[in-house]
Short mmCIF file of C-alpha atoms in Angstrom, two decimals:
data_model
loop_
_atom_site.label_atom_id
_atom_site.label_comp_id
_atom_site.label_asym_id
_atom_site.label_seq_id
_atom_site.Cartn_x
_atom_site.Cartn_y
_atom_site.Cartn_z
CA MET A 394 41.26 -0.38 -7.43
CA GLY A 395 39.34 -2.48 -9.98
CA HIS A 396 37.30 -4.02 -7.16
CA ASN A 397 36.38 -0.58 -5.80
CA HIS A 398 35.47 0.60 -9.32
CA ASN A 399 33.08 -2.34 -9.78
CA MET A 400 31.57 -1.71 -6.36
CA LEU A 401 30.86 1.91 -7.29
CA TRP A 402 29.07 0.83 -10.46
CA PHE A 403 27.05 -1.69 -8.43
CA LEU A 404 26.00 0.94 -5.91
CA LEU A 405 25.10 3.35 -8.72
CA LEU A 406 22.96 0.68 -10.38
CA CYS A 407 21.15 -0.02 -7.11
CA LEU A 408 20.52 3.71 -6.69
CA ILE A 409 19.11 4.01 -10.22
CA ILE A 410 16.81 1.03 -9.70
CA GLY A 411 15.77 2.37 -6.32
CA GLN A 412 14.83 5.69 -7.90
CA GLY A 413 12.63 3.82 -10.36
CA LEU A 414 14.52 4.89 -13.48
CA PHE A 415 14.51 1.28 -14.62
CA LYS A 416 10.94 0.02 -14.62
CA GLU A 417 10.21 -3.64 -15.21
CA VAL A 418 7.12 -4.40 -17.30
CA LYS A 419 4.74 -6.59 -15.33
CA GLY A 420 4.00 -9.99 -16.87
CA LEU A 421 0.71 -10.48 -18.66
CA ALA A 422 -1.94 -13.16 -18.17
CA CYS A 423 -4.89 -14.20 -20.31
CA ASN A 424 -7.57 -16.84 -20.81
CA TRP A 425 -7.31 -19.39 -23.62
CA GLY A 426 -10.72 -20.83 -24.47
CA THR A 427 -11.13 -23.69 -26.93
CA GLN A 428 -14.88 -23.75 -27.70
CA THR A 429 -14.48 -23.39 -31.44
CA THR A 430 -15.16 -25.41 -34.58
CA HIS A 431 -11.77 -24.52 -36.07
CA PRO A 432 -9.11 -24.26 -33.37
CA LEU A 433 -5.66 -22.88 -33.99
CA GLN A 434 -2.87 -25.40 -33.69
CA PRO A 435 -1.81 -25.33 -29.98
CA SER A 436 1.83 -24.71 -30.84
CA ILE A 437 0.77 -21.63 -32.84
CA VAL A 438 -1.24 -20.36 -29.86
CA VAL A 439 1.68 -20.80 -27.48
CA ARG A 440 3.90 -18.88 -29.88
CA LEU A 441 1.23 -16.19 -30.08
CA LEU A 442 1.18 -15.95 -26.28
CA LYS A 443 4.94 -15.68 -25.99
CA GLU A 444 5.38 -13.17 -28.81
CA ASN A 445 2.80 -10.88 -27.18
CA GLY A 446 4.32 -11.03 -23.71
CA PHE A 447 1.85 -13.35 -21.96
CA ASP A 448 3.60 -15.45 -19.33
CA LYS A 449 0.49 -16.76 -17.56
CA VAL A 450 -2.53 -18.48 -19.06
CA LYS A 451 -5.80 -19.91 -17.76
CA LEU A 452 -7.40 -22.93 -19.43
CA PHE A 453 -11.04 -23.77 -18.79
CA GLU A 454 -10.35 -27.48 -18.96
CA ALA A 455 -7.38 -29.82 -19.14
CA ASP A 456 -7.13 -29.77 -22.93
CA PRO A 457 -4.37 -32.25 -23.87
CA GLY A 458 -3.19 -30.38 -26.96
CA ALA A 459 -2.97 -27.06 -25.15
CA LEU A 460 -1.21 -28.53 -22.11
CA LYS A 461 1.38 -30.43 -24.15
CA ALA A 462 2.12 -27.32 -26.21
CA LEU A 463 2.62 -25.32 -23.00
CA GLY A 464 5.30 -27.74 -21.80
CA HIS A 465 8.73 -26.09 -21.32
CA SER A 466 7.28 -22.82 -22.66
CA GLY A 467 8.04 -20.67 -19.64
CA ILE A 468 4.30 -19.91 -19.32
CA GLN A 469 2.61 -20.50 -15.97
CA VAL A 470 -0.70 -22.36 -16.22
CA MET A 471 -4.00 -22.32 -14.37
CA VAL A 472 -5.93 -25.40 -15.45
CA GLY A 473 -9.69 -25.47 -14.98
CA ILE A 474 -12.21 -28.10 -13.99
CA PRO A 475 -15.57 -27.71 -15.80
CA ASN A 476 -18.70 -27.43 -13.68
CA ASP A 477 -20.09 -30.74 -14.93
CA LEU A 478 -17.22 -32.53 -13.16
CA LEU A 479 -17.94 -30.96 -9.77
CA GLY A 480 -20.49 -33.64 -8.89
CA PRO A 481 -18.22 -36.67 -9.44
CA LEU A 482 -15.24 -34.95 -7.82
CA SER A 483 -17.26 -33.89 -4.79
CA SER A 484 -18.46 -37.41 -4.02
CA SER A 485 -15.21 -39.31 -4.46
CA VAL A 486 -11.70 -38.59 -3.19
CA GLN A 487 -10.44 -41.28 -5.55
CA ALA A 488 -12.00 -39.46 -8.52
CA ALA A 489 -10.11 -36.33 -7.45
CA ILE A 490 -6.87 -38.32 -7.09
CA ASN A 491 -7.35 -39.76 -10.57
CA TRP A 492 -8.11 -36.32 -12.04
CA VAL A 493 -5.01 -34.76 -10.50
CA GLN A 494 -2.82 -37.63 -11.67
CA GLN A 495 -4.08 -37.47 -15.26
CA ASN A 496 -4.40 -33.71 -15.65
CA VAL A 497 -1.78 -32.20 -13.36
CA SER A 498 0.93 -34.63 -12.21
CA ASP A 499 1.45 -36.28 -15.59
CA TYR A 500 1.71 -32.99 -17.46
CA ILE A 501 4.17 -31.60 -14.93
CA SER A 502 6.40 -34.69 -14.84
CA LYS A 503 6.11 -35.94 -18.42
CA HIS A 504 5.70 -32.72 -20.41
CA GLY A 505 7.27 -30.02 -18.24
CA VAL A 506 4.09 -27.95 -17.89
CA ASP A 507 4.40 -25.23 -15.24
CA ILE A 508 0.98 -25.69 -13.61
CA ARG A 509 0.52 -23.27 -10.70
CA TYR A 510 -3.23 -23.40 -10.06
CA VAL A 511 -6.21 -25.68 -10.42
CA ALA A 512 -9.43 -23.72 -10.90
CA VAL A 513 -12.25 -25.81 -9.44
CA GLY A 514 -15.38 -24.95 -11.44
CA ASN A 515 -16.15 -21.79 -13.36
CA GLU A 516 -18.49 -19.22 -11.79
CA PRO A 517 -20.49 -22.04 -10.13
CA PHE A 518 -22.57 -19.69 -7.96
CA LEU A 519 -24.04 -17.62 -10.78
CA LYS A 520 -27.61 -16.70 -9.97
CA THR A 521 -28.67 -18.07 -13.36
CA TYR A 522 -27.54 -21.57 -12.30
CA THR A 523 -30.25 -21.56 -9.58
CA ASP A 524 -28.16 -23.29 -6.90
CA LYS A 525 -27.17 -26.15 -9.22
CA TYR A 526 -23.58 -26.34 -7.90
CA LEU A 527 -24.03 -25.11 -4.34
CA GLN A 528 -23.69 -28.57 -2.81
CA THR A 529 -20.77 -29.82 -4.92
CA THR A 530 -18.29 -26.95 -5.34
CA PHE A 531 -16.80 -26.86 -1.84
CA PRO A 532 -16.51 -30.68 -1.45
CA ALA A 533 -14.86 -30.87 -4.89
CA LEU A 534 -12.45 -28.11 -3.87
CA LYS A 535 -11.47 -29.97 -0.71
CA ASN A 536 -11.02 -33.25 -2.55
CA ILE A 537 -8.82 -31.68 -5.23
CA GLN A 538 -6.69 -30.05 -2.54
CA ALA A 539 -6.32 -33.40 -0.77
CA ALA A 540 -5.38 -35.03 -4.07
CA LEU A 541 -2.71 -32.39 -4.76
CA ILE A 542 -1.22 -32.96 -1.30
CA LYS A 543 -1.22 -36.72 -1.85
CA ALA A 544 0.57 -36.20 -5.17
CA GLY A 545 3.25 -34.13 -3.44
CA LEU A 546 2.09 -30.95 -5.18
CA GLY A 547 0.43 -29.15 -2.26
CA LYS A 548 3.01 -26.35 -2.18
CA GLN A 549 3.63 -26.11 -5.92
CA VAL A 550 0.03 -26.10 -7.16
CA LYS A 551 -2.67 -24.09 -5.43
CA VAL A 552 -6.44 -24.47 -5.69
CA THR A 553 -8.93 -21.68 -6.35
CA VAL A 554 -12.54 -21.19 -7.44
CA PRO A 555 -13.17 -18.61 -10.19
CA LEU A 556 -16.30 -16.74 -9.12
CA ASN A 557 -18.44 -14.16 -10.84
CA ALA A 558 -18.64 -10.77 -9.16
CA ASP A 559 -22.31 -11.45 -8.41
CA VAL A 560 -21.23 -13.43 -5.30
CA TYR A 561 -20.96 -10.07 -3.52
CA GLN A 562 -23.14 -6.97 -3.52
CA THR A 563 -23.64 -3.63 -1.82
CA ASP A 564 -26.91 -2.47 -0.36
CA THR A 565 -25.75 1.15 -0.37
CA GLY A 566 -24.55 1.23 -3.97
CA LEU A 567 -21.07 2.08 -2.69
CA PRO A 568 -18.02 -0.18 -2.20
CA SER A 569 -18.09 0.47 1.55
CA GLY A 570 -21.42 -1.38 1.70
CA GLY A 571 -19.94 -4.55 0.23
CA ASN A 572 -20.74 -8.00 1.58
CA PHE A 573 -21.32 -11.46 0.22
CA ARG A 574 -24.76 -12.44 -1.03
CA SER A 575 -26.97 -13.46 1.86
CA ASP A 576 -28.03 -16.74 0.21
CA ILE A 577 -24.41 -17.95 -0.08
CA HIS A 578 -22.77 -15.94 2.69
CA ASP A 579 -21.89 -18.84 4.99
CA LEU A 580 -20.70 -20.99 2.08
CA MET A 581 -18.49 -18.19 0.78
CA ILE A 582 -16.90 -17.70 4.21
CA SER A 583 -16.21 -21.43 4.48
CA ILE A 584 -14.57 -21.49 1.04
CA ILE A 585 -12.52 -18.36 1.73
CA LYS A 586 -11.33 -19.74 5.08
CA PHE A 587 -10.32 -22.99 3.39
CA LEU A 588 -8.43 -21.14 0.67
CA SER A 589 -6.75 -18.91 3.25
CA ASP A 590 -5.68 -21.89 5.36
CA SER A 591 -4.30 -23.51 2.19
CA SER A 592 -2.36 -20.34 1.22
CA SER A 593 -4.49 -20.22 -1.93
CA PRO A 594 -6.05 -17.18 -3.62
CA LEU A 595 -9.65 -16.21 -4.27
CA THR A 596 -10.40 -15.67 -7.97
CA ILE A 597 -12.99 -13.12 -9.12
CA ASN A 598 -14.20 -12.28 -12.64
CA ILE A 599 -15.10 -8.62 -13.22
CA TYR A 600 -16.92 -7.37 -16.33
CA PRO A 601 -17.48 -3.62 -16.73
CA PHE A 602 -18.98 -4.40 -20.17
CA LEU A 603 -21.75 -6.41 -18.55
CA SER A 604 -22.47 -3.57 -16.13
CA LEU A 605 -22.94 -1.27 -19.11
CA ASN A 606 -24.86 -3.85 -21.13
CA ALA A 607 -27.30 -4.76 -18.36
CA ASP A 608 -28.37 -1.23 -17.39
CA PRO A 609 -29.54 1.32 -20.00
CA ASN A 610 -28.93 4.08 -17.44
CA PHE A 611 -25.36 3.04 -16.66
CA PRO A 612 -22.95 5.93 -17.42
CA LYS A 613 -20.88 4.65 -20.36
CA GLU A 614 -17.77 6.62 -19.42
CA TYR A 615 -17.72 5.01 -15.96
CA ALA A 616 -16.97 1.68 -17.67
CA PHE A 617 -13.60 2.91 -18.94
CA PHE A 618 -10.40 3.74 -17.09
CA ASN A 619 -10.02 7.18 -18.65
CA GLY A 620 -13.72 8.02 -18.65
CA SER A 621 -15.18 11.43 -18.02
CA ALA A 622 -18.14 10.31 -15.90
CA ALA A 623 -18.66 12.01 -12.56
CA PRO A 624 -16.81 10.06 -9.85
CA VAL A 625 -18.68 7.98 -7.30
CA VAL A 626 -17.73 9.36 -3.88
CA ASP A 627 -17.52 6.87 -1.02
CA GLY A 628 -16.38 8.67 2.12
CA SER A 629 -12.86 9.90 1.44
CA ILE A 630 -12.53 7.84 -1.77
CA ALA A 631 -13.63 8.98 -5.23
CA TYR A 632 -14.08 6.11 -7.71
CA THR A 633 -13.63 7.06 -11.35
CA ASN A 634 -14.40 3.67 -12.93
CA VAL A 635 -16.56 0.62 -12.20
CA PHE A 636 -13.58 -1.77 -12.20
CA GLU A 637 -12.09 -0.16 -9.10
CA ALA A 638 -15.47 0.18 -7.40
CA ASN A 639 -16.36 -3.46 -8.10
CA PHE A 640 -13.04 -4.80 -6.85
CA ASP A 641 -13.11 -2.69 -3.70
CA THR A 642 -16.64 -3.92 -2.97
CA LEU A 643 -15.10 -7.38 -2.77
CA ILE A 644 -12.25 -6.16 -0.57
CA THR A 645 -14.78 -4.56 1.79
CA ALA A 646 -16.66 -7.86 1.96
CA LEU A 647 -13.45 -9.69 2.81
CA GLU A 648 -12.54 -7.13 5.47
CA LYS A 649 -15.99 -7.32 7.09
CA ASN A 650 -15.68 -11.08 7.39
CA GLY A 651 -12.19 -11.23 8.84
CA PHE A 652 -10.02 -11.69 5.73
CA PRO A 653 -8.45 -8.25 5.10
CA SER A 654 -5.29 -9.69 3.53
CA MET A 655 -6.86 -12.46 1.46
CA PRO A 656 -4.95 -12.73 -1.85
CA VAL A 657 -7.17 -12.18 -4.88
CA ILE A 658 -6.70 -13.00 -8.56
CA ILE A 659 -8.81 -11.33 -11.24
CA GLY A 660 -9.61 -14.36 -13.36
CA GLU A 661 -11.41 -12.65 -16.24
CA VAL A 662 -11.77 -9.08 -17.43
CA GLY A 663 -12.11 -7.74 -20.96
CA TRP A 664 -14.39 -6.31 -23.63
CA PRO A 665 -16.04 -8.03 -26.64
CA THR A 666 -15.91 -6.70 -30.19
CA ASP A 667 -19.14 -7.92 -31.80
CA GLY A 668 -22.66 -9.18 -31.21
CA ASP A 669 -23.99 -6.05 -29.50
CA PRO A 670 -24.02 -2.27 -30.15
CA SER A 671 -21.64 -1.74 -27.22
CA ALA A 672 -19.40 -4.60 -28.31
CA ASN A 673 -17.06 -3.15 -30.90
CA ALA A 674 -13.35 -2.82 -31.64
CA VAL A 675 -13.22 0.87 -30.67
CA TYR A 676 -14.57 0.26 -27.16
CA ALA A 677 -12.55 -2.96 -26.75
CA GLN A 678 -9.32 -1.25 -27.71
CA ARG A 679 -10.03 1.63 -25.35
CA PHE A 680 -10.89 -0.61 -22.42
CA ASN A 681 -8.10 -3.15 -22.88
CA GLN A 682 -5.44 -0.48 -23.43
CA GLY A 683 -6.52 1.22 -20.22
CA LEU A 684 -6.35 -2.13 -18.43
CA LEU A 685 -2.90 -2.91 -19.82
CA ASN A 686 -1.60 0.51 -18.80
CA ARG A 687 -2.68 -0.17 -15.22
CA ILE A 688 -0.96 -3.56 -15.32
CA PHE A 689 2.27 -2.07 -16.63
CA GLN A 690 2.16 0.62 -13.94
CA GLY A 691 1.18 -1.84 -11.21
CA GLN A 692 -1.71 0.45 -10.35
CA GLY A 693 -4.14 -1.13 -7.95
CA THR A 694 -7.32 0.24 -6.40
CA PRO A 695 -7.93 2.58 -3.46
CA LYS A 696 -8.23 -0.40 -1.07
CA ARG A 697 -5.50 -2.54 -2.63
CA LYS A 698 -2.60 -0.46 -3.86
CA ASN A 699 -0.85 -3.42 -5.48
CA LEU A 700 -2.59 -4.79 -8.54
CA PRO A 701 -3.10 -8.57 -8.40
CA ASP A 702 -2.60 -10.91 -11.34
CA VAL A 703 -5.15 -10.00 -14.01
CA TYR A 704 -6.16 -12.57 -16.64
CA LEU A 705 -7.35 -10.78 -19.75
CA PHE A 706 -10.45 -12.29 -21.29
CA SER A 707 -9.82 -13.50 -23.83
CA LEU A 708 -7.07 -14.44 -26.27
CA LEU A 709 -9.23 -15.76 -29.14
CA ASP A 710 -12.86 -15.69 -30.30
CA GLU A 711 -14.84 -18.91 -29.78
CA ASP A 712 -17.66 -19.66 -32.22
CA THR A 713 -19.38 -22.43 -30.24
CA LYS A 714 -19.76 -20.69 -26.87
CA SER A 715 -23.28 -20.45 -25.52
CA VAL A 716 -25.02 -17.22 -26.48
CA ASP A 717 -27.44 -17.37 -23.55
CA PRO A 718 -25.82 -14.26 -21.98
CA GLY A 719 -25.79 -12.52 -25.38
CA ASN A 720 -24.41 -12.78 -28.91
CA PHE A 721 -21.25 -11.02 -27.74
CA GLU A 722 -20.14 -14.19 -25.91
CA ARG A 723 -18.39 -15.46 -29.03
CA HIS A 724 -16.36 -12.30 -29.56
CA TRP A 725 -14.27 -11.62 -26.43
CA GLY A 726 -10.92 -12.32 -28.08
CA ILE A 727 -8.29 -9.66 -28.57
CA PHE A 728 -7.64 -11.73 -31.70
CA TYR A 729 -10.06 -13.32 -34.15
CA PHE A 730 -10.42 -17.11 -33.98
CA ASP A 731 -7.47 -17.49 -36.36
CA GLY A 732 -5.12 -15.21 -34.46
CA ALA A 733 -5.59 -12.27 -36.84
CA LEU A 734 -5.49 -8.76 -35.39
CA LYS A 735 -8.75 -7.01 -34.53
CA TYR A 736 -7.14 -3.80 -33.34
CA GLN A 737 -3.75 -2.68 -32.12
CA LEU A 738 -2.56 -2.44 -28.50
CA ASP A 739 0.56 -1.01 -26.92
CA MET A 740 1.97 -4.06 -25.13
CA GLY A 741 4.64 -2.14 -23.23
CA GLY A 742 8.35 -1.85 -23.83
CA GLY A 743 7.78 -0.36 -27.27
CA LYS A 744 6.00 -3.51 -28.46
CA THR A 745 2.60 -3.86 -30.14
CA LEU A 746 0.35 -6.84 -30.77
CA VAL A 747 1.58 -9.31 -33.36
CA PRO A 748 -0.75 -11.79 -35.11
CA ALA A 749 -0.44 -15.57 -35.22
CA LYS A 750 2.08 -17.01 -37.63
CA GLY A 751 1.95 -20.18 -39.70
CA VAL A 752 -1.85 -20.44 -39.94
CA LYS A 753 -3.07 -22.57 -42.86
CA TYR A 754 -6.44 -21.74 -44.41
CA LEU A 755 -8.98 -23.44 -46.61
CA ALA A 756 -9.17 -22.41 -50.27
CA ARG A 757 -9.73 -18.71 -50.94
CA GLN A 758 -13.39 -19.05 -51.91
CA TRP A 759 -16.71 -17.99 -50.46
CA CYS A 760 -20.31 -19.19 -50.71
CA ILE A 761 -22.69 -16.34 -51.51
CA MET A 762 -26.25 -15.81 -52.69
CA SER A 763 -26.35 -16.25 -56.44
CA PRO A 764 -26.71 -13.02 -58.45
CA ASP A 765 -29.51 -14.76 -60.37
CA ALA A 766 -31.44 -15.68 -57.20
CA ASN A 767 -34.52 -13.66 -56.26
CA ILE A 768 -34.76 -12.27 -52.72
CA ALA A 769 -38.49 -13.02 -52.85
CA ASP A 770 -37.80 -16.74 -53.32
CA PRO A 771 -39.91 -18.63 -50.75
CA ASN A 772 -36.96 -20.91 -49.92
CA LEU A 773 -34.66 -18.06 -48.89
CA ALA A 774 -35.82 -17.66 -45.29
CA ASN A 775 -35.60 -21.37 -44.56
CA SER A 776 -32.16 -21.55 -46.19
CA ILE A 777 -30.84 -18.78 -43.94
CA ASN A 778 -32.50 -20.45 -40.98
CA TYR A 779 -30.76 -23.73 -41.76
CA ALA A 780 -27.34 -22.14 -42.29
CA CYS A 781 -27.48 -20.23 -39.01
CA SER A 782 -28.63 -23.33 -37.14
CA TYR A 783 -25.23 -24.91 -37.74
CA ALA A 784 -22.91 -21.91 -38.02
CA ASP A 785 -22.21 -18.74 -36.08
CA CYS A 786 -24.32 -15.84 -37.37
CA THR A 787 -24.00 -13.63 -34.29
CA SER A 788 -22.28 -10.89 -36.30
CA LEU A 789 -25.56 -10.30 -38.16
CA GLY A 790 -27.41 -9.00 -35.12
CA TYR A 791 -28.53 -5.44 -34.59
CA GLY A 792 -25.60 -3.12 -33.95
CA SER A 793 -23.08 -5.83 -34.86
CA SER A 794 -20.32 -5.73 -37.47
CA CYS A 795 -22.55 -7.21 -40.18
CA GLY A 796 -25.85 -5.79 -38.92
CA GLY A 797 -26.12 -3.26 -41.76
CA LEU A 798 -26.09 -5.71 -44.67
CA ASP A 799 -28.90 -5.78 -47.22
CA VAL A 800 -30.94 -8.94 -47.75
CA ARG A 801 -28.65 -10.39 -50.41
CA LYS A 802 -25.49 -9.80 -48.38
CA ASN A 803 -27.26 -11.01 -45.25
CA ALA A 804 -28.05 -14.32 -46.94
CA SER A 805 -24.52 -14.52 -48.37
CA TYR A 806 -23.01 -14.13 -44.92
CA ALA A 807 -25.17 -16.94 -43.53
CA PHE A 808 -24.45 -19.23 -46.49
CA ASN A 809 -20.71 -18.59 -46.25
CA MET A 810 -20.51 -19.22 -42.50
CA TYR A 811 -22.16 -22.60 -43.02
CA PHE A 812 -19.92 -23.40 -46.01
CA GLN A 813 -16.77 -22.52 -44.05
CA THR A 814 -17.88 -24.25 -40.85
CA MET A 815 -18.38 -27.40 -42.91
CA ASP A 816 -14.82 -27.09 -44.28
CA GLN A 817 -16.01 -26.06 -47.76
CA ARG A 818 -17.05 -29.66 -48.39
CA LYS A 819 -18.74 -30.50 -51.67
CA GLY A 820 -22.46 -29.84 -51.51
CA THR A 821 -22.29 -27.44 -48.55
CA CYS A 822 -22.84 -24.40 -50.79
CA SER A 823 -26.16 -25.70 -52.06
CA PHE A 824 -29.19 -23.83 -50.76
CA ASN A 825 -32.12 -24.59 -53.04
CA ASN A 826 -30.27 -23.17 -56.08
CA LEU A 827 -29.93 -19.84 -54.24
CA SER A 828 -26.15 -19.94 -53.77
CA THR A 829 -22.91 -20.04 -55.70
CA ILE A 830 -19.17 -20.06 -55.00
CA THR A 831 -17.06 -16.98 -55.71
CA ASN A 832 -13.36 -16.18 -55.57
CA LEU A 833 -14.03 -12.48 -54.92
CA ASP A 834 -13.97 -11.54 -51.23
CA PRO A 835 -17.50 -10.33 -50.34
CA SER A 836 -16.36 -8.68 -47.07
CA GLN A 837 -17.87 -5.23 -46.63
CA GLY A 838 -16.62 -2.52 -44.29
CA SER A 839 -16.30 -3.97 -40.79
CA CYS A 840 -18.14 -7.15 -41.85
CA ARG A 841 -15.63 -9.94 -42.33
CA PHE A 842 -16.61 -12.94 -44.49
CA GLU A 843 -14.49 -15.71 -42.99
CA ILE A 844 -12.33 -18.38 -44.51
CA MET A 845 -11.75 -21.07 -41.91
CA ILE A 846 -8.54 -22.67 -40.76
CA ASP A 847 -7.63 -25.84 -42.65
CA LEU A 848 -7.78 -28.44 -39.88
CA GLY A 849 -6.27 -31.06 -42.14
CA LYS A 850 -2.96 -29.18 -42.07
CA HIS A 851 -2.79 -29.06 -38.29
CA GLU A 852 -1.75 -31.62 -35.71
CA THR A 853 -5.26 -31.95 -34.29
CA ALA A 854 -8.64 -31.68 -35.94
CA ALA A 855 -12.20 -31.28 -34.64
CA SER A 856 -15.04 -32.51 -36.82
CA PRO A 857 -17.46 -29.70 -37.71
CA ARG A 858 -20.17 -32.33 -37.96
CA SER A 859 -19.98 -32.93 -34.23
CA SER A 860 -18.84 -29.53 -32.99
CA ALA A 861 -20.79 -27.16 -35.24
CA PRO A 862 -23.19 -25.27 -32.99
CA ARG A 863 -26.92 -25.34 -33.37
CA MET A 864 -27.82 -21.69 -32.95
CA GLN A 865 -30.32 -20.23 -30.52
CA THR A 866 -33.79 -19.54 -31.93
CA SER A 867 -33.48 -15.90 -30.84
CA ILE A 868 -30.71 -15.32 -33.36
CA ILE A 869 -32.59 -17.10 -36.11
CA GLY A 870 -35.68 -15.08 -35.31
CA LEU A 871 -33.65 -11.88 -35.54
CA LEU A 872 -32.39 -12.85 -38.97
CA MET A 873 -35.87 -13.79 -40.14
CA LEU A 874 -37.23 -10.46 -38.93
CA LEU A 875 -34.45 -8.57 -40.70
CA LEU A 876 -35.04 -10.52 -43.90
CA LEU A 877 -38.80 -10.20 -43.96
CA SER A 878 -38.77 -6.56 -42.88
CA THR A 879 -36.41 -5.66 -45.70
CA ILE A 880 -38.37 -7.60 -48.31
CA CYS A 881 -41.61 -6.00 -47.21
CA GLY A 882 -40.09 -2.53 -47.25
CA VAL A 883 -40.53 -1.85 -43.54
CA PHE A 884 -37.01 -0.36 -43.30
#
């Protein structure tokens, strides 16, 4: 009787699950970039990942601290190979064998890292690279695959190449017109065939923000998942957002070239919060919440009903990333550089985002423009110029979080970013007698005056002298224009 009773409960449970009354929350994936002057301790980042439900992470390089911290964490890892290594790896099988041994095999066997993918290069076929990596990407991919097989990891660790969505296009403006770019068509088919034969996925990065940012006529609402823009009708399909349309353009390209079932990973997708008028916390929260809701629901696209793995870009801000694409490049994180919350997200299962714990900061002090200093001082412009040459001033740009500051606050922000980037060292708040140190937080509205992480209290430290970025002249010019325009009374 007891056996029959248990069997009835088992059948009832199966029926409930079958009816979808119990719904499992899909695991989350994200990118962890490390281009920053003041990195969080890797163990703190891993804890941040786990506490927010991320069970997959993509690294852009085989960072030793990050990989060791990920050991025995239960988090699956995609480890990247930077583009500057494609040349050496493409020309030498032994170089690939050595790389796999040092950056994959050793971390799996010695540290218990659950490495599932090796990402060979990062968007190597971008049009802006002007064919720089066309001859090396595929040979490097093949050599890394051979090295994984030699290491006995061919089934456990798969290769892939993260590609920007500009590798495909549509002449009709509709997903049904999708095909790979004519200049790389044959190369793309060769890579896709190789990946398919190796049971490996294709990885594509999709950025609705960039679609909006690049075209002043782009319908803003079409960038979001719950937008009110008029749908784009493609035959019997009506697309209500650019994410779906972009992804299905890729699927059409795969179908046209004989790979209708090719597995695809979305390697990067997200929204920045600063450095551009369209990069703000309100838009980022709206976009990322819509994305998360789709992940939790397993909602795919019209041509692929099952949503693939989606790696949110990105976990943390990075203050030394190149700003060639735009000042927003340093602000893609769902968290600030120190793991502090930017905005709240529903992470499923009744959970919300939680910030990093255990972060140690430098002293609670800021470098600002002295109240006694004159904004007409001839040394002021050069002082701001110098500060922003070695620290991140991208938040001062037009439409950014600190873009509305007056001249004095503008200078204070620049001085403080330099002071903090240089670890508040003695003499780094000295700008021609224009600056002073204060214990009163000068933050204003959405403009956050930072205090950096104390690297001396962490396991690893990066020297700001070597890693502090020298800023692009376009940013410096913007600051100079703002300063001079305000002094002269233009605004």
